[in-house]
Short mmCIF file of C-alpha atoms in Angstrom, two decimals:
data_model
loop_
_atom_site.label_atom_id
_atom_site.label_comp_id
_atom_site.label_asym_id
_atom_site.label_seq_id
_atom_site.Cartn_x
_atom_site.Cartn_y
_atom_site.Cartn_z
CA MET A 1 -0.07 0.10 0.10
CA LEU A 2 2.90 2.36 0.87
CA ARG A 3 4.46 1.75 -2.22
CA PHE A 4 1.42 2.50 -4.44
CA ALA A 5 0.79 5.62 -2.24
CA LYS A 6 4.24 6.83 -3.13
CA PHE A 7 3.39 5.86 -6.86
CA ILE A 8 0.03 8.00 -6.88
CA ALA A 9 1.63 10.87 -4.85
CA ALA A 10 4.37 11.04 -7.59
CA LEU A 11 1.64 11.50 -10.41
CA GLY A 12 0.30 14.14 -8.49
CA LEU A 13 -3.04 12.68 -8.47
CA PHE A 14 -3.68 13.76 -4.81
CA ALA A 15 -1.60 14.29 -1.75
CA VAL A 16 -0.42 11.32 0.17
CA PRO A 17 1.64 11.99 3.18
CA PHE A 18 4.79 9.81 3.59
CA SER A 19 4.55 9.65 7.31
CA SER A 20 5.30 5.86 7.84
CA GLN A 21 8.33 6.26 5.45
CA ALA A 22 9.47 9.49 7.49
CA GLN A 23 9.29 7.28 10.75
CA GLU A 24 11.28 4.61 9.15
CA GLU A 25 13.99 7.08 8.19
CA SER A 26 16.14 9.02 10.61
CA CYS A 27 19.09 11.26 10.62
CA THR A 28 20.74 9.40 13.28
CA SER A 29 22.35 5.93 13.90
CA ASN A 30 24.84 4.45 16.30
CA PHE A 31 27.52 5.00 13.93
CA LEU A 32 26.55 8.70 13.50
CA VAL A 33 26.40 9.35 17.20
CA THR A 34 29.85 7.66 17.80
CA SER A 35 31.79 9.18 14.94
CA LYS A 36 30.45 12.63 15.91
CA LEU A 37 28.59 13.04 12.64
CA GLU A 38 25.11 12.87 13.94
CA CYS A 39 24.64 16.72 13.96
CA VAL A 40 25.65 17.13 10.34
CA SER A 41 23.39 14.36 9.05
CA CYS A 42 20.47 16.08 11.21
CA GLY A 43 21.29 19.53 10.07
CA ILE A 44 21.26 18.58 6.42
CA GLN A 45 17.69 16.78 7.05
CA LYS A 46 16.44 20.20 8.77
CA ALA A 47 17.72 22.21 5.93
CA HIS A 48 16.60 20.07 3.08
CA GLY A 49 14.20 17.47 4.37
CA ASN A 50 16.51 14.71 3.07
CA VAL A 51 18.10 12.16 4.97
CA PRO A 52 21.83 12.10 3.52
CA SER A 53 23.77 8.97 3.12
CA GLU A 54 25.71 7.76 6.20
CA LYS A 55 28.43 6.47 4.21
CA PHE A 56 29.13 9.63 2.27
CA LEU A 57 29.41 11.57 5.65
CA ALA A 58 31.88 8.90 6.91
CA LEU A 59 33.81 9.54 3.66
CA LEU A 60 33.98 13.39 4.15
CA GLY A 61 34.72 12.79 7.98
CA PHE A 62 37.62 10.38 6.79
CA ALA A 63 38.83 12.89 4.10
CA ALA A 64 38.74 15.73 6.77
CA GLN A 65 40.77 13.89 9.14
CA HIS A 66 43.53 12.65 6.37
CA TYR A 67 43.82 15.33 3.83
CA TYR A 68 43.12 18.53 5.43
CA SER A 69 46.24 20.22 7.00
CA GLY A 70 44.08 22.26 9.53
CA LEU A 71 43.26 19.18 11.27
CA ASN A 72 45.63 16.96 13.27
CA PRO A 73 44.84 13.40 11.82
CA HIS A 74 44.54 10.67 14.42
CA GLU A 75 45.21 12.77 17.22
CA ARG A 76 42.23 14.88 17.78
CA ASP A 77 41.02 15.24 21.27
CA VAL A 78 37.22 14.50 21.00
CA ASP A 79 36.80 16.27 24.35
CA SER A 80 38.33 19.57 22.85
CA VAL A 81 35.84 22.19 21.79
CA ALA A 82 38.44 23.60 19.65
CA ALA A 83 39.11 20.43 17.99
CA MET A 84 35.74 19.20 17.51
CA ASN A 85 34.53 22.73 16.25
CA GLY A 86 37.41 22.51 13.51
CA PHE A 87 36.44 18.96 12.58
CA TYR A 88 32.65 19.95 12.29
CA GLN A 89 33.60 23.15 10.29
CA HIS A 90 35.58 21.38 7.54
CA VAL A 91 33.07 18.58 7.05
CA ILE A 92 30.39 21.12 6.82
CA GLN A 93 32.42 23.38 4.43
CA GLN A 94 32.59 20.21 2.37
CA VAL A 95 28.81 19.52 2.28
CA GLN A 96 28.46 23.36 1.39
CA ALA A 97 30.68 23.03 -1.45
CA TYR A 98 30.02 19.37 -2.74
CA GLY A 99 26.30 18.71 -1.59
CA TYR A 100 25.35 15.45 -0.52
CA CYS A 101 23.75 12.28 -1.84
CA VAL A 102 21.08 10.10 -0.26
CA GLY A 103 21.40 6.33 0.55
CA VAL A 104 19.02 5.12 -2.27
CA LYS A 105 18.99 5.63 -6.11
CA VAL A 106 17.32 8.69 -7.47
CA LYS A 107 15.25 8.94 -10.76
CA PRO A 108 16.33 11.49 -13.18
CA ASN A 109 13.58 13.84 -12.13
CA GLY A 110 14.84 13.62 -8.49
CA ASP A 111 12.52 11.30 -7.08
CA LEU A 112 13.90 8.89 -4.55
CA THR A 113 13.40 5.21 -4.98
CA ASP A 114 13.65 2.35 -2.57
CA LYS A 115 16.85 0.76 -4.20
CA LYS A 116 19.81 1.06 -1.89
CA ALA A 117 22.89 2.65 -3.23
CA TYR A 118 25.55 4.56 -1.23
CA ASP A 119 23.94 3.76 2.02
CA LYS A 120 25.58 2.67 5.16
CA VAL A 121 28.94 1.85 6.45
CA SER A 122 29.09 -2.02 6.34
CA THR A 123 29.12 -3.46 9.90
CA ASN A 124 32.43 -5.31 9.03
CA MET A 125 34.07 -2.14 8.21
CA LEU A 126 32.94 -0.16 11.19
CA ASP A 127 36.16 -0.99 13.20
CA LEU A 128 38.14 0.62 10.51
CA VAL A 129 36.08 3.47 9.40
CA TYR A 130 35.23 4.62 12.90
CA PRO A 131 38.78 5.08 14.00
CA SER A 132 39.67 6.58 10.76
CA ILE A 133 37.42 9.65 11.47
CA THR A 134 37.48 9.99 15.36
CA GLY A 135 41.21 8.83 16.20
CA SER A 136 39.68 6.22 18.43
CA ARG A 137 39.92 2.36 18.11
CA SER A 138 36.88 1.86 20.07
CA ARG A 139 33.50 2.34 18.90
CA VAL A 140 32.13 2.95 22.42
CA ARG A 141 34.81 4.82 24.22
CA ASP A 142 36.78 7.77 22.72
CA GLY A 143 40.61 8.34 23.07
CA GLU A 144 41.83 5.08 22.28
CA TYR A 145 43.80 5.11 19.02
CA ASN A 146 46.72 3.11 18.74
CA GLY A 147 48.18 4.48 15.48
CA PRO A 148 47.32 5.26 11.99
CA LEU A 149 45.84 2.59 9.64
CA THR A 150 48.14 0.08 8.26
CA GLY A 151 48.59 -0.16 4.22
CA ASP A 152 46.34 -3.09 3.93
CA GLN A 153 43.76 -1.52 6.14
CA MET A 154 43.74 1.67 4.04
CA LYS A 155 43.05 -0.52 0.90
CA LYS A 156 39.95 -2.27 2.43
CA MET A 157 38.76 1.31 3.49
CA VAL A 158 39.31 2.84 -0.02
CA LYS A 159 37.65 -0.19 -1.78
CA HIS A 160 34.73 0.05 0.78
CA PHE A 161 34.25 3.84 -0.37
CA GLY A 162 34.20 2.75 -3.93
CA PHE A 163 37.76 4.05 -5.11
CA LYS A 164 40.41 2.14 -7.00
CA ASN A 165 43.23 3.47 -4.79
CA GLU A 166 44.00 6.20 -2.04
CA ASP A 167 45.42 8.36 -4.41
CA ASP A 168 42.20 9.02 -6.09
CA VAL A 169 40.56 9.82 -2.59
CA LYS A 170 43.53 12.09 -1.87
CA THR A 171 43.48 14.12 -5.04
CA MET A 172 39.75 14.53 -5.02
CA PHE A 173 39.62 15.73 -1.39
CA GLN A 174 43.03 17.34 -0.62
CA ASP A 175 43.01 21.04 -1.33
CA ASP A 176 46.09 22.90 -0.17
CA PHE A 177 44.32 26.29 -0.75
CA TRP A 178 41.34 25.35 1.10
CA ARG A 179 41.46 28.24 3.81
CA THR A 180 41.74 30.87 1.08
CA THR A 181 39.32 29.47 -1.50
CA THR A 182 35.46 29.99 -1.95
CA PRO A 183 32.75 27.18 -1.64
CA ALA A 184 32.59 27.62 -5.56
CA GLN A 185 36.40 27.11 -6.16
CA ARG A 186 36.05 23.84 -3.86
CA GLN A 187 33.22 22.72 -5.91
CA LYS A 188 35.21 23.08 -8.89
CA HIS A 189 38.17 21.40 -7.62
CA PHE A 190 36.01 18.48 -6.39
CA ARG A 191 34.04 18.08 -9.66
CA THR A 192 37.44 18.21 -11.76
CA TYR A 193 38.40 14.89 -10.05
CA ALA A 194 34.98 13.50 -9.26
CA GLU A 195 34.04 13.38 -13.03
CA LYS A 196 37.33 11.79 -14.28
CA SER A 197 36.97 8.11 -15.46
CA GLY A 198 38.64 5.52 -13.69
CA VAL A 199 38.13 6.75 -10.09
CA VAL A 200 35.98 4.17 -8.98
CA ASN A 201 36.50 0.53 -8.86
CA GLY A 202 34.42 -2.28 -10.33
CA SER A 203 32.66 -3.59 -7.37
CA ASP A 204 29.15 -2.99 -6.08
CA ASP A 205 30.65 -0.29 -3.63
CA GLY A 206 32.11 1.39 -6.90
CA ASP A 207 28.98 1.22 -8.55
CA ASN A 208 27.04 2.89 -5.58
CA LEU A 209 29.84 5.55 -5.38
CA LYS A 210 28.97 6.21 -9.11
CA GLU A 211 25.36 6.74 -8.21
CA CYS A 212 26.41 9.21 -5.25
CA LEU A 213 28.71 11.47 -7.47
CA LYS A 214 25.88 11.59 -10.12
CA GLN A 215 23.55 12.72 -7.54
CA LEU A 216 26.12 15.62 -6.37
CA LYS A 217 26.50 16.56 -9.76
CA ASN A 218 22.85 16.92 -10.60
CA LEU A 219 22.51 19.04 -7.17
CA HIS A 220 25.43 21.32 -8.36
CA THR A 221 23.39 21.87 -11.74
CA GLY A 222 19.67 21.35 -10.88
CA THR A 223 19.21 23.41 -7.63
CA THR A 224 19.65 26.60 -6.14
CA ASP A 225 21.28 25.79 -3.08
CA PHE A 226 24.40 24.07 -4.60
CA ASN A 227 24.66 26.12 -8.12
CA LEU A 228 27.48 28.03 -7.10
CA ASN A 229 28.27 29.85 -10.37
CA SER A 230 27.30 33.18 -8.63
CA PRO A 231 27.14 34.50 -5.05
CA ASN A 232 24.31 32.00 -3.47
CA GLU A 233 22.42 33.26 -0.25
CA ALA A 234 20.79 29.97 -0.31
CA ASN A 235 23.70 27.75 -0.12
CA GLN A 236 24.98 30.08 2.70
CA LYS A 237 21.73 29.61 4.54
CA PHE A 238 22.14 25.68 4.08
CA CYS A 239 25.33 25.79 5.60
CA LYS A 240 24.20 27.98 8.66
CA THR A 241 21.37 25.62 9.31
CA VAL A 242 23.89 22.95 9.58
CA ALA A 243 26.20 24.56 11.62
CA GLY A 244 23.73 25.60 14.03
CA GLU A 245 22.66 21.98 14.33
CA CYS A 246 26.33 21.27 15.23
CA GLY A 247 26.29 24.18 17.55
CA ILE A 248 29.18 26.03 16.14
CA ALA A 249 29.12 29.58 14.92
CA SER A 250 28.18 29.88 11.12
CA SER A 251 30.47 32.94 10.19
CA PHE A 252 32.61 30.50 8.11
CA CYS A 253 29.66 29.99 5.76
CA MET A 254 30.24 33.54 4.51
CA GLY A 255 33.99 32.82 4.15
CA ASN A 256 35.50 33.39 7.65
CA THR A 257 37.32 30.14 8.59
CA ALA A 258 37.44 30.85 12.44
CA PRO A 259 35.00 28.89 14.20
CA ALA A 260 33.55 29.63 17.85
CA PRO A 261 31.50 27.63 19.84
CA VAL A 262 27.79 28.85 20.57
CA PRO A 263 25.06 26.78 22.29
CA ALA A 264 24.22 23.64 20.63
CA SER A 265 20.83 22.70 19.28
CA SER A 266 19.24 19.48 19.93
CA SER A 267 20.29 16.91 16.99
CA GLY A 268 18.15 13.48 16.39
CA ASN A 269 14.59 15.14 16.27
CA ASN A 270 13.46 13.74 12.99
CA GLN A 271 12.06 16.01 10.35
CA PRO A 272 9.41 14.84 7.62
CA VAL A 273 11.35 13.23 5.00
CA ARG A 274 11.08 14.54 1.32
CA ARG A 275 10.95 12.08 -1.57
CA ASN A 276 12.88 14.20 -3.89
CA LEU A 277 16.37 15.25 -3.93
CA TYR A 278 16.55 18.05 -6.13
CA ASN A 279 13.15 20.07 -4.90
CA SER A 280 14.57 20.59 -1.55
CA THR A 281 13.33 22.80 1.41
CA ASN A 282 15.44 26.01 0.87
CA SER A 283 15.61 25.64 -2.97
CA SER A 284 13.44 28.16 -4.73
CA THR A 285 14.33 26.65 -8.17
CA ALA A 286 15.46 23.23 -9.14
CA THR A 287 15.89 23.22 -13.03
CA GLY A 288 17.23 19.76 -13.00
CA ALA A 289 14.06 18.19 -11.50
CA HIS A 290 11.82 18.62 -14.60
#
């Protein structure tokens, strides 16, 4: 019945609320809580009504820790306000520039399907993915990191994220001029490498990464919030919403990179889930959704 209701609603014959679907989808999970990415996920849902891919947020957290010189990989003190703010700021700046994908396949018009895609971190990979983001070997207790990932562990990590090798991940996410570039310039850098052939591997993880990268490209060209060819107030509003959910100052959304703590808002309060990726809450137009 729910599947039929979705179909009818997509046709626009009459309005059918997706309340049961919204209750099933949540912006939080055990992994997102322990990896400190919950507020980013819930901020995106609050801003756009979509639940972002857990795996994509894990990839951004991994990239922030390993390829951004402004952080101290593997040694982040999760109890340090300054360290956590720096981590949140960089992950949010990545989302501001790159956008986000959802965990299911998306139709050309933006409608979400029920087919899983770049969805969640595999259970058998949690003990590698978690410490690569948080600096802790334990998925329960913080501060137990015992050193960087080995070469073989890094290969498994990269494969799980859908890439052929670590150099591809590093090239895509490492931006030596990050602190002095705009969201539009960061997006251009990302797209230059994300659209190169031969980046993804031939596994199911690679196919799902392709789907995620396709969704990101469509967000860049088909929505107001992430079309950064000109100054974009909608993009800044999106960034500020996510920053607010993480309890950090949002001045960096305007180009200021110095974060400062502000009272945290409550995360994990689920919003009604939208069933279209490109017609988002903040977007006033969505040229790619027609």
